[in-house]
Every structure is written in structure tokens, then in C-alpha cells.
Amino acid sequence: LIVSVTPNAMRGRTAGWSQAGIFVGGVLAGGVAVGLAAVAPPVVTALTVGLLIAVPSVVVLAIREPAPRETGLAEHVLEMFGDVVGMLKRRDVWVGLLFFMSPVGAGALMSLFSAVASDFHASTTEVIWVVVIAGVVTPVGALVGGMLCDRFDRWRVYPIAGLTAAAAAGALYFAPLTPPSY
């Protein structure tokens, strides 16, 4: 949807705001769900979580989209298949896909930090601090990254960001298994 309604010069910034909003909204919704589960009946918690999911989804109805072309299903599927085949023939797409599918290159490793806390002998308090710091830095990084994508070639920014995340994660391999390293 961003691609179809946002001018190319603003797509990076828009994507940054989108990612920051998804992250912050997910944290807030998760916090409300966990808090409610501790004090409210399951029905109230379930209804609230359902509303937290459904209500923001309704906002998309306010976005004006370009009218879809009138094509038959078979023609549409063939056109989509041709687009995918054409895309997969490009070498730069393969490089982007490698970074995207790599958990380190995509920054997905952040989700695993709490799982390795015991390896670093990190206390619960230290894990909470890492999560809080990441909760602040992640949306800020999405906003800054979005602005960088509008100023520089996106095909260069994404691999550089992926390599930076990989270097940081790789440095952990050489770090001692202590709380300060964590």
C-alpha cells in the first residue's frame, strides 16, 4: 500500500514511520494484554486484545487507493508470476533477499537476546534493561533508517544496515559470556 500511495521520494521515511508504529503499537498492545491477563477475566482480555487488533485495522479504510485494473483472474495470476520471475532474474534482488532472509542481516536476532541471557549470566533486571533500551532504540532506528533511505540509494542502505547488525552480532561471538557483554 505504501508503494502505491506514496511518492518515491518519501517511501523510506514512510516505511520508517510504519515500522516504528508497528513496533511501538505491538509493545503497547502486548503490555496491555499481559497486564489485563493478570487482573481481568479471560473474556475481557480476549475482547480487549481483539479490539486492539481490529480497531487500528479500520484506519486503512481511510486511505485512498488507486482503482484496480479490471482483469480476469488467470490474466492477473500470469502477470504476477511474470513479475516474480522477472524480479528473480536480477542479481541485485538476490543480494537483497540474502540479507532479508538472514536473521542477523534483518536485525531479527534481537528477538533471541532474552533466550541467550542465561548464557551470559544476565539477571532478569539486566534482560529488562536490554529490552527497554531496544524498545527505545528500535523505533528511533526505523525513523532514521527511513530518512537515510530517502537520501541515499536504498539498494545500498539496506545491505550496509544488515552488515552493521551482523558485525554487532558477530562481535558477541568474541565477547566473554558476562553480563556487561550481554
Short mmCIF file of N, CA and C in Angstrom, two decimals:
data_model
loop_
_atom_site.label_atom_id
_atom_site.label_comp_id
_atom_site.label_asym_id
_atom_site.label_seq_id
_atom_site.Cartn_x
_atom_site.Cartn_y
_atom_site.Cartn_z
N LEU A 1 0.83 -1.19 0.00
CA LEU A 1 0.00 0.00 0.00
C LEU A 1 0.88 1.25 0.00
N ILE A 2 1.98 1.21 0.77
CA ILE A 2 2.88 2.37 0.80
C ILE A 2 3.39 2.67 -0.60
N VAL A 3 3.75 1.64 -1.33
CA VAL A 3 4.31 1.83 -2.67
C VAL A 3 3.28 2.46 -3.61
N SER A 4 2.02 2.08 -3.46
CA SER A 4 1.02 2.58 -4.42
C SER A 4 0.49 3.97 -4.09
N VAL A 5 0.64 4.43 -2.84
CA VAL A 5 0.07 5.74 -2.50
C VAL A 5 1.11 6.78 -2.06
N THR A 6 2.38 6.40 -1.99
CA THR A 6 3.41 7.32 -1.52
C THR A 6 4.38 7.64 -2.65
N PRO A 7 4.71 8.93 -2.86
CA PRO A 7 5.72 9.26 -3.87
C PRO A 7 7.06 8.61 -3.52
N ASN A 8 7.81 8.22 -4.54
CA ASN A 8 9.07 7.51 -4.34
C ASN A 8 10.01 8.24 -3.40
N ALA A 9 10.06 9.55 -3.46
CA ALA A 9 10.99 10.33 -2.64
C ALA A 9 10.66 10.26 -1.16
N MET A 10 9.45 9.82 -0.80
CA MET A 10 9.04 9.77 0.60
C MET A 10 8.84 8.34 1.11
N ARG A 11 9.13 7.34 0.31
CA ARG A 11 8.85 5.95 0.71
C ARG A 11 9.71 5.49 1.87
N GLY A 12 10.96 5.89 1.91
CA GLY A 12 11.83 5.48 3.01
C GLY A 12 11.33 6.01 4.33
N ARG A 13 11.04 7.31 4.37
CA ARG A 13 10.52 7.93 5.59
C ARG A 13 9.20 7.30 6.00
N THR A 14 8.34 7.06 5.03
CA THR A 14 7.04 6.45 5.32
C THR A 14 7.22 5.04 5.87
N ALA A 15 8.13 4.29 5.29
CA ALA A 15 8.39 2.93 5.79
C ALA A 15 8.97 2.98 7.20
N GLY A 16 9.84 3.96 7.47
CA GLY A 16 10.39 4.11 8.81
C GLY A 16 9.31 4.38 9.84
N TRP A 17 8.39 5.30 9.52
CA TRP A 17 7.28 5.58 10.44
C TRP A 17 6.39 4.36 10.60
N SER A 18 6.18 3.63 9.51
CA SER A 18 5.37 2.42 9.57
C SER A 18 5.99 1.40 10.51
N GLN A 19 7.29 1.14 10.35
CA GLN A 19 7.98 0.16 11.20
C GLN A 19 8.00 0.61 12.66
N ALA A 20 8.26 1.90 12.89
CA ALA A 20 8.26 2.41 14.27
C ALA A 20 6.88 2.25 14.89
N GLY A 21 5.84 2.55 14.12
CA GLY A 21 4.47 2.42 14.62
C GLY A 21 4.09 0.98 14.91
N ILE A 22 4.50 0.08 14.02
CA ILE A 22 4.22 -1.34 14.24
C ILE A 22 4.91 -1.82 15.52
N PHE A 23 6.16 -1.43 15.70
CA PHE A 23 6.90 -1.86 16.88
C PHE A 23 6.29 -1.28 18.16
N VAL A 24 6.09 0.03 18.20
CA VAL A 24 5.55 0.67 19.40
C VAL A 24 4.14 0.16 19.68
N GLY A 25 3.31 0.05 18.63
CA GLY A 25 1.96 -0.47 18.82
C GLY A 25 1.96 -1.89 19.33
N GLY A 26 2.88 -2.71 18.83
CA GLY A 26 2.98 -4.09 19.29
C GLY A 26 3.40 -4.17 20.75
N VAL A 27 4.34 -3.31 21.14
CA VAL A 27 4.79 -3.29 22.54
C VAL A 27 3.64 -2.85 23.44
N LEU A 28 2.94 -1.77 23.05
CA LEU A 28 1.84 -1.28 23.88
C LEU A 28 0.70 -2.30 23.96
N ALA A 29 0.34 -2.88 22.83
CA ALA A 29 -0.74 -3.88 22.83
C ALA A 29 -0.34 -5.10 23.65
N GLY A 30 0.91 -5.53 23.51
CA GLY A 30 1.39 -6.66 24.31
C GLY A 30 1.37 -6.36 25.79
N GLY A 31 1.79 -5.14 26.15
CA GLY A 31 1.77 -4.75 27.55
C GLY A 31 0.36 -4.72 28.13
N VAL A 32 -0.58 -4.17 27.36
CA VAL A 32 -1.98 -4.14 27.80
C VAL A 32 -2.51 -5.56 27.95
N ALA A 33 -2.22 -6.42 26.99
CA ALA A 33 -2.71 -7.81 27.04
C ALA A 33 -2.16 -8.55 28.26
N VAL A 34 -0.86 -8.40 28.51
CA VAL A 34 -0.25 -9.08 29.66
C VAL A 34 -0.82 -8.52 30.96
N GLY A 35 -0.95 -7.20 31.03
CA GLY A 35 -1.50 -6.57 32.23
C GLY A 35 -2.93 -7.01 32.50
N LEU A 36 -3.73 -7.03 31.44
CA LEU A 36 -5.12 -7.46 31.60
C LEU A 36 -5.23 -8.93 31.97
N ALA A 37 -4.39 -9.75 31.38
CA ALA A 37 -4.44 -11.19 31.68
C ALA A 37 -4.19 -11.46 33.16
N ALA A 38 -3.45 -10.57 33.80
CA ALA A 38 -3.13 -10.76 35.21
C ALA A 38 -4.29 -10.36 36.13
N VAL A 39 -5.17 -9.45 35.66
CA VAL A 39 -6.20 -8.92 36.57
C VAL A 39 -7.63 -9.08 36.08
N ALA A 40 -7.83 -9.33 34.81
CA ALA A 40 -9.19 -9.36 34.26
C ALA A 40 -9.59 -10.79 33.89
N PRO A 41 -10.89 -11.02 33.81
CA PRO A 41 -11.36 -12.34 33.35
C PRO A 41 -10.91 -12.60 31.91
N PRO A 42 -10.74 -13.86 31.53
CA PRO A 42 -10.28 -14.19 30.18
C PRO A 42 -11.15 -13.59 29.08
N VAL A 43 -12.44 -13.50 29.28
CA VAL A 43 -13.33 -12.95 28.25
C VAL A 43 -13.01 -11.48 28.00
N VAL A 44 -12.79 -10.72 29.07
CA VAL A 44 -12.46 -9.30 28.93
C VAL A 44 -11.11 -9.15 28.23
N THR A 45 -10.15 -9.97 28.63
CA THR A 45 -8.84 -9.92 27.99
C THR A 45 -8.94 -10.25 26.51
N ALA A 46 -9.68 -11.29 26.16
CA ALA A 46 -9.83 -11.70 24.76
C ALA A 46 -10.51 -10.61 23.93
N LEU A 47 -11.58 -10.03 24.46
CA LEU A 47 -12.28 -8.97 23.74
C LEU A 47 -11.38 -7.74 23.56
N THR A 48 -10.63 -7.39 24.60
CA THR A 48 -9.73 -6.23 24.51
C THR A 48 -8.64 -6.47 23.47
N VAL A 49 -8.04 -7.65 23.51
CA VAL A 49 -6.99 -7.97 22.52
C VAL A 49 -7.58 -7.95 21.11
N GLY A 50 -8.78 -8.50 20.95
CA GLY A 50 -9.45 -8.45 19.64
C GLY A 50 -9.65 -7.03 19.16
N LEU A 51 -10.06 -6.14 20.06
CA LEU A 51 -10.25 -4.73 19.69
C LEU A 51 -8.91 -4.06 19.39
N LEU A 52 -7.87 -4.41 20.14
CA LEU A 52 -6.54 -3.84 19.87
C LEU A 52 -6.05 -4.22 18.47
N ILE A 53 -6.49 -5.34 17.99
CA ILE A 53 -6.11 -5.78 16.65
C ILE A 53 -7.04 -5.16 15.60
N ALA A 54 -8.33 -5.20 15.84
CA ALA A 54 -9.31 -4.79 14.83
C ALA A 54 -9.41 -3.28 14.63
N VAL A 55 -9.42 -2.51 15.72
CA VAL A 55 -9.65 -1.07 15.59
C VAL A 55 -8.58 -0.38 14.75
N PRO A 56 -7.29 -0.61 15.00
CA PRO A 56 -6.30 0.05 14.13
C PRO A 56 -6.40 -0.40 12.67
N SER A 57 -6.89 -1.60 12.44
CA SER A 57 -7.02 -2.10 11.07
C SER A 57 -8.05 -1.32 10.27
N VAL A 58 -9.03 -0.74 10.95
CA VAL A 58 -10.09 0.01 10.27
C VAL A 58 -9.55 1.30 9.66
N VAL A 59 -8.45 1.82 10.22
CA VAL A 59 -7.87 3.07 9.72
C VAL A 59 -7.50 2.96 8.24
N VAL A 60 -7.12 1.79 7.81
CA VAL A 60 -6.71 1.60 6.42
C VAL A 60 -7.84 1.94 5.45
N LEU A 61 -9.06 1.88 5.90
CA LEU A 61 -10.19 2.21 5.02
C LEU A 61 -10.21 3.69 4.64
N ALA A 62 -9.52 4.53 5.39
CA ALA A 62 -9.49 5.97 5.09
C ALA A 62 -8.46 6.32 4.02
N ILE A 63 -7.63 5.35 3.63
CA ILE A 63 -6.59 5.62 2.64
C ILE A 63 -7.15 5.46 1.24
N ARG A 64 -6.95 6.48 0.42
CA ARG A 64 -7.41 6.42 -0.97
C ARG A 64 -6.41 5.63 -1.79
N GLU A 65 -6.88 4.54 -2.34
CA GLU A 65 -6.03 3.69 -3.17
C GLU A 65 -6.37 3.91 -4.64
N PRO A 66 -5.39 3.69 -5.52
CA PRO A 66 -5.71 3.73 -6.95
C PRO A 66 -6.71 2.62 -7.29
N ALA A 67 -7.59 2.90 -8.22
CA ALA A 67 -8.58 1.90 -8.62
C ALA A 67 -7.88 0.71 -9.26
N PRO A 68 -8.28 -0.50 -8.90
CA PRO A 68 -7.66 -1.68 -9.51
C PRO A 68 -8.06 -1.81 -10.98
N ARG A 69 -7.15 -2.37 -11.77
CA ARG A 69 -7.47 -2.62 -13.18
C ARG A 69 -8.42 -3.80 -13.26
N GLU A 70 -9.29 -3.74 -14.20
CA GLU A 70 -10.24 -4.85 -14.42
C GLU A 70 -9.57 -5.91 -15.28
N THR A 71 -9.13 -6.99 -14.64
CA THR A 71 -8.54 -8.11 -15.38
C THR A 71 -9.12 -9.40 -14.83
N GLY A 72 -9.06 -10.41 -15.64
CA GLY A 72 -9.52 -11.72 -15.20
C GLY A 72 -8.50 -12.34 -14.26
N LEU A 73 -8.95 -13.33 -13.50
CA LEU A 73 -8.08 -13.97 -12.52
C LEU A 73 -6.87 -14.62 -13.18
N ALA A 74 -7.08 -15.36 -14.26
CA ALA A 74 -5.98 -16.05 -14.93
C ALA A 74 -4.95 -15.05 -15.44
N GLU A 75 -5.41 -13.96 -16.05
CA GLU A 75 -4.50 -12.94 -16.56
C GLU A 75 -3.72 -12.29 -15.42
N HIS A 76 -4.40 -12.04 -14.32
CA HIS A 76 -3.76 -11.42 -13.16
C HIS A 76 -2.69 -12.33 -12.56
N VAL A 77 -2.99 -13.63 -12.42
CA VAL A 77 -2.02 -14.58 -11.87
C VAL A 77 -0.82 -14.70 -12.80
N LEU A 78 -1.03 -14.77 -14.11
CA LEU A 78 0.08 -14.84 -15.06
C LEU A 78 0.95 -13.59 -14.99
N GLU A 79 0.32 -12.44 -14.85
CA GLU A 79 1.07 -11.18 -14.75
C GLU A 79 1.92 -11.16 -13.47
N MET A 80 1.32 -11.61 -12.36
CA MET A 80 2.07 -11.67 -11.10
C MET A 80 3.24 -12.64 -11.22
N PHE A 81 3.02 -13.81 -11.81
CA PHE A 81 4.07 -14.79 -11.99
C PHE A 81 5.20 -14.21 -12.84
N GLY A 82 4.85 -13.51 -13.91
CA GLY A 82 5.85 -12.87 -14.76
C GLY A 82 6.66 -11.83 -14.01
N ASP A 83 5.99 -11.06 -13.14
CA ASP A 83 6.69 -10.07 -12.32
C ASP A 83 7.69 -10.74 -11.38
N VAL A 84 7.28 -11.83 -10.74
CA VAL A 84 8.16 -12.54 -9.81
C VAL A 84 9.35 -13.13 -10.56
N VAL A 85 9.11 -13.75 -11.69
CA VAL A 85 10.20 -14.34 -12.49
C VAL A 85 11.16 -13.25 -12.93
N GLY A 86 10.62 -12.13 -13.41
CA GLY A 86 11.47 -11.02 -13.84
C GLY A 86 12.31 -10.48 -12.69
N MET A 87 11.71 -10.39 -11.52
CA MET A 87 12.44 -9.89 -10.35
C MET A 87 13.56 -10.85 -9.96
N LEU A 88 13.27 -12.15 -9.98
CA LEU A 88 14.26 -13.14 -9.55
C LEU A 88 15.42 -13.28 -10.53
N LYS A 89 15.31 -12.72 -11.71
CA LYS A 89 16.40 -12.76 -12.68
C LYS A 89 17.43 -11.66 -12.42
N ARG A 90 17.10 -10.71 -11.52
CA ARG A 90 18.01 -9.59 -11.23
C ARG A 90 18.96 -9.97 -10.10
N ARG A 91 20.26 -9.76 -10.31
CA ARG A 91 21.26 -10.10 -9.31
C ARG A 91 21.12 -9.25 -8.05
N ASP A 92 20.79 -7.97 -8.20
CA ASP A 92 20.67 -7.12 -7.02
C ASP A 92 19.52 -7.58 -6.12
N VAL A 93 18.51 -8.19 -6.71
CA VAL A 93 17.40 -8.71 -5.91
C VAL A 93 17.88 -9.89 -5.06
N TRP A 94 18.73 -10.75 -5.63
CA TRP A 94 19.24 -11.89 -4.87
C TRP A 94 20.07 -11.43 -3.68
N VAL A 95 20.87 -10.38 -3.86
CA VAL A 95 21.66 -9.85 -2.74
C VAL A 95 20.73 -9.34 -1.66
N GLY A 96 19.70 -8.60 -2.03
CA GLY A 96 18.73 -8.10 -1.07
C GLY A 96 18.00 -9.23 -0.36
N LEU A 97 17.63 -10.27 -1.09
CA LEU A 97 16.95 -11.41 -0.48
C LEU A 97 17.84 -12.14 0.53
N LEU A 98 19.14 -12.25 0.21
CA LEU A 98 20.05 -12.90 1.15
C LEU A 98 20.11 -12.13 2.47
N PHE A 99 20.19 -10.80 2.39
CA PHE A 99 20.20 -10.01 3.62
C PHE A 99 18.86 -10.10 4.33
N PHE A 100 17.79 -10.05 3.56
CA PHE A 100 16.45 -10.07 4.15
C PHE A 100 16.19 -11.38 4.88
N MET A 101 16.61 -12.50 4.30
CA MET A 101 16.35 -13.81 4.90
C MET A 101 17.32 -14.16 6.02
N SER A 102 18.42 -13.44 6.12
CA SER A 102 19.37 -13.69 7.19
C SER A 102 18.86 -13.08 8.48
N PRO A 103 18.70 -13.87 9.55
CA PRO A 103 18.21 -13.29 10.81
C PRO A 103 19.12 -12.19 11.34
N VAL A 104 20.41 -12.31 11.12
CA VAL A 104 21.32 -11.29 11.59
C VAL A 104 21.20 -10.04 10.73
N GLY A 105 21.16 -10.22 9.40
CA GLY A 105 21.08 -9.08 8.50
C GLY A 105 19.80 -8.30 8.64
N ALA A 106 18.72 -8.96 9.01
CA ALA A 106 17.44 -8.27 9.15
C ALA A 106 17.22 -7.73 10.55
N GLY A 107 18.17 -7.96 11.45
CA GLY A 107 18.00 -7.50 12.81
C GLY A 107 17.06 -8.37 13.64
N ALA A 108 16.66 -9.51 13.10
CA ALA A 108 15.73 -10.39 13.81
C ALA A 108 16.38 -11.05 15.02
N LEU A 109 17.70 -10.99 15.09
CA LEU A 109 18.40 -11.57 16.22
C LEU A 109 17.97 -10.93 17.53
N MET A 110 17.47 -9.70 17.48
CA MET A 110 17.02 -9.00 18.68
C MET A 110 16.00 -9.84 19.44
N SER A 111 15.20 -10.60 18.73
CA SER A 111 14.17 -11.42 19.37
C SER A 111 14.77 -12.58 20.17
N LEU A 112 16.01 -12.89 19.93
CA LEU A 112 16.64 -14.03 20.60
C LEU A 112 17.46 -13.64 21.82
N PHE A 113 17.63 -12.34 22.07
CA PHE A 113 18.51 -11.93 23.16
C PHE A 113 18.04 -12.44 24.52
N SER A 114 16.75 -12.45 24.77
CA SER A 114 16.30 -12.95 26.07
C SER A 114 16.57 -14.45 26.21
N ALA A 115 16.59 -15.17 25.11
CA ALA A 115 16.84 -16.61 25.16
C ALA A 115 18.30 -16.93 25.51
N VAL A 116 19.22 -16.03 25.19
CA VAL A 116 20.64 -16.28 25.47
C VAL A 116 21.11 -15.60 26.75
N ALA A 117 20.19 -14.95 27.47
CA ALA A 117 20.57 -14.23 28.70
C ALA A 117 21.25 -15.15 29.71
N SER A 118 20.76 -16.37 29.85
CA SER A 118 21.36 -17.29 30.83
C SER A 118 22.79 -17.64 30.44
N ASP A 119 23.08 -17.70 29.14
CA ASP A 119 24.45 -17.98 28.70
C ASP A 119 25.41 -16.89 29.16
N PHE A 120 24.91 -15.65 29.23
CA PHE A 120 25.72 -14.51 29.65
C PHE A 120 25.60 -14.26 31.16
N HIS A 121 24.85 -15.12 31.85
CA HIS A 121 24.63 -14.98 33.30
C HIS A 121 23.99 -13.64 33.62
N ALA A 122 23.12 -13.17 32.73
CA ALA A 122 22.43 -11.89 32.92
C ALA A 122 21.22 -12.09 33.82
N SER A 123 21.02 -11.15 34.71
CA SER A 123 19.88 -11.22 35.62
C SER A 123 18.61 -10.77 34.90
N THR A 124 17.50 -11.01 35.54
CA THR A 124 16.21 -10.57 34.99
C THR A 124 16.21 -9.06 34.79
N THR A 125 16.78 -8.33 35.74
CA THR A 125 16.84 -6.87 35.64
C THR A 125 17.65 -6.45 34.41
N GLU A 126 18.76 -7.13 34.17
CA GLU A 126 19.58 -6.78 33.00
C GLU A 126 18.85 -7.10 31.70
N VAL A 127 18.12 -8.18 31.68
CA VAL A 127 17.32 -8.51 30.49
C VAL A 127 16.27 -7.44 30.26
N ILE A 128 15.60 -7.01 31.31
CA ILE A 128 14.58 -5.96 31.18
C ILE A 128 15.20 -4.67 30.65
N TRP A 129 16.38 -4.30 31.17
CA TRP A 129 17.03 -3.09 30.69
C TRP A 129 17.39 -3.19 29.20
N VAL A 130 17.87 -4.35 28.78
CA VAL A 130 18.20 -4.53 27.35
C VAL A 130 16.94 -4.38 26.51
N VAL A 131 15.83 -4.96 26.97
CA VAL A 131 14.58 -4.87 26.22
C VAL A 131 14.07 -3.43 26.19
N VAL A 132 14.19 -2.71 27.31
CA VAL A 132 13.76 -1.31 27.36
C VAL A 132 14.60 -0.46 26.41
N ILE A 133 15.92 -0.66 26.47
CA ILE A 133 16.80 0.11 25.58
C ILE A 133 16.48 -0.20 24.12
N ALA A 134 16.30 -1.47 23.81
CA ALA A 134 15.94 -1.85 22.43
C ALA A 134 14.58 -1.27 22.06
N GLY A 135 13.66 -1.20 23.02
CA GLY A 135 12.33 -0.64 22.76
C GLY A 135 12.38 0.83 22.41
N VAL A 136 13.40 1.54 22.88
CA VAL A 136 13.57 2.95 22.54
C VAL A 136 14.37 3.09 21.24
N VAL A 137 15.45 2.32 21.14
CA VAL A 137 16.36 2.46 20.01
C VAL A 137 15.75 1.94 18.70
N THR A 138 14.96 0.88 18.76
CA THR A 138 14.43 0.28 17.53
C THR A 138 13.54 1.24 16.73
N PRO A 139 12.52 1.87 17.32
CA PRO A 139 11.73 2.80 16.50
C PRO A 139 12.52 4.03 16.06
N VAL A 140 13.44 4.50 16.90
CA VAL A 140 14.28 5.63 16.50
C VAL A 140 15.13 5.21 15.30
N GLY A 141 15.69 4.00 15.36
CA GLY A 141 16.46 3.50 14.23
C GLY A 141 15.63 3.36 12.97
N ALA A 142 14.37 2.94 13.12
CA ALA A 142 13.49 2.83 11.94
C ALA A 142 13.25 4.21 11.32
N LEU A 143 13.05 5.21 12.15
CA LEU A 143 12.82 6.57 11.62
C LEU A 143 14.08 7.12 10.94
N VAL A 144 15.23 6.94 11.58
CA VAL A 144 16.49 7.41 10.99
C VAL A 144 16.78 6.63 9.71
N GLY A 145 16.60 5.32 9.76
CA GLY A 145 16.82 4.50 8.57
C GLY A 145 15.91 4.89 7.42
N GLY A 146 14.66 5.21 7.73
CA GLY A 146 13.74 5.66 6.69
C GLY A 146 14.20 6.95 6.03
N MET A 147 14.69 7.89 6.85
CA MET A 147 15.21 9.14 6.28
C MET A 147 16.45 8.90 5.43
N LEU A 148 17.32 7.98 5.89
CA LEU A 148 18.52 7.66 5.11
C LEU A 148 18.14 7.03 3.77
N CYS A 149 17.09 6.21 3.78
CA CYS A 149 16.65 5.58 2.53
C CYS A 149 16.12 6.60 1.52
N ASP A 150 15.60 7.72 2.01
CA ASP A 150 15.14 8.77 1.11
C ASP A 150 16.30 9.62 0.58
N ARG A 151 17.41 9.65 1.31
CA ARG A 151 18.56 10.48 0.91
C ARG A 151 19.59 9.71 0.07
N PHE A 152 19.68 8.40 0.30
CA PHE A 152 20.69 7.59 -0.38
C PHE A 152 20.01 6.44 -1.11
N ASP A 153 20.77 5.74 -1.93
CA ASP A 153 20.26 4.62 -2.70
C ASP A 153 19.82 3.50 -1.75
N ARG A 154 18.55 3.13 -1.80
CA ARG A 154 18.01 2.10 -0.90
C ARG A 154 18.72 0.76 -1.07
N TRP A 155 19.18 0.48 -2.28
CA TRP A 155 19.86 -0.79 -2.54
C TRP A 155 21.23 -0.83 -1.87
N ARG A 156 21.72 0.30 -1.42
CA ARG A 156 22.98 0.33 -0.67
C ARG A 156 22.73 0.45 0.84
N VAL A 157 21.71 1.18 1.23
CA VAL A 157 21.44 1.40 2.65
C VAL A 157 21.08 0.09 3.34
N TYR A 158 20.22 -0.71 2.74
CA TYR A 158 19.77 -1.95 3.39
C TYR A 158 20.93 -2.92 3.64
N PRO A 159 21.78 -3.20 2.64
CA PRO A 159 22.92 -4.11 2.92
C PRO A 159 23.88 -3.53 3.95
N ILE A 160 24.10 -2.22 3.93
CA ILE A 160 25.00 -1.62 4.92
C ILE A 160 24.42 -1.78 6.32
N ALA A 161 23.11 -1.55 6.45
CA ALA A 161 22.45 -1.74 7.76
C ALA A 161 22.53 -3.21 8.18
N GLY A 162 22.31 -4.12 7.24
CA GLY A 162 22.40 -5.55 7.55
C GLY A 162 23.80 -5.95 7.97
N LEU A 163 24.81 -5.45 7.27
CA LEU A 163 26.19 -5.77 7.63
C LEU A 163 26.55 -5.19 8.99
N THR A 164 26.04 -4.00 9.30
CA THR A 164 26.29 -3.40 10.61
C THR A 164 25.67 -4.25 11.72
N ALA A 165 24.42 -4.69 11.51
CA ALA A 165 23.77 -5.56 12.50
C ALA A 165 24.53 -6.88 12.63
N ALA A 166 24.99 -7.43 11.50
CA ALA A 166 25.73 -8.68 11.53
C ALA A 166 27.06 -8.51 12.26
N ALA A 167 27.73 -7.38 12.06
CA ALA A 167 29.00 -7.12 12.74
C ALA A 167 28.79 -7.03 14.25
N ALA A 168 27.70 -6.36 14.66
CA ALA A 168 27.41 -6.24 16.09
C ALA A 168 27.12 -7.62 16.69
N ALA A 169 26.33 -8.41 15.99
CA ALA A 169 26.03 -9.77 16.48
C ALA A 169 27.28 -10.64 16.45
N GLY A 170 28.09 -10.48 15.42
CA GLY A 170 29.33 -11.25 15.32
C GLY A 170 30.31 -10.90 16.43
N ALA A 171 30.31 -9.64 16.86
CA ALA A 171 31.19 -9.23 17.96
C ALA A 171 30.83 -9.98 19.23
N LEU A 172 29.56 -10.33 19.40
CA LEU A 172 29.15 -11.09 20.58
C LEU A 172 29.83 -12.46 20.63
N TYR A 173 30.16 -13.01 19.47
CA TYR A 173 30.81 -14.31 19.41
C TYR A 173 32.16 -14.26 20.13
N PHE A 174 32.85 -13.13 20.01
CA PHE A 174 34.17 -12.98 20.60
C PHE A 174 34.12 -12.39 22.01
N ALA A 175 32.96 -11.93 22.43
CA ALA A 175 32.82 -11.31 23.75
C ALA A 175 32.76 -12.38 24.83
N PRO A 176 33.24 -12.05 26.02
CA PRO A 176 33.12 -13.03 27.11
C PRO A 176 31.67 -13.17 27.52
N LEU A 177 31.31 -14.33 28.03
CA LEU A 177 29.94 -14.59 28.44
C LEU A 177 29.69 -14.01 29.84
N THR A 178 29.61 -12.68 29.88
CA THR A 178 29.40 -11.96 31.14
C THR A 178 28.25 -10.98 30.97
N PRO A 179 27.62 -10.56 32.07
CA PRO A 179 26.52 -9.60 31.97
C PRO A 179 26.88 -8.31 31.22
N PRO A 180 28.07 -7.71 31.42
CA PRO A 180 28.38 -6.49 30.66
C PRO A 180 28.38 -6.73 29.14
N SER A 181 28.84 -7.89 28.69
CA SER A 181 28.80 -8.20 27.25
C SER A 181 27.38 -8.30 26.77
N TYR A 182 26.53 -8.88 27.61
CA TYR A 182 25.12 -9.03 27.24
C TYR A 182 24.51 -7.65 27.01
#
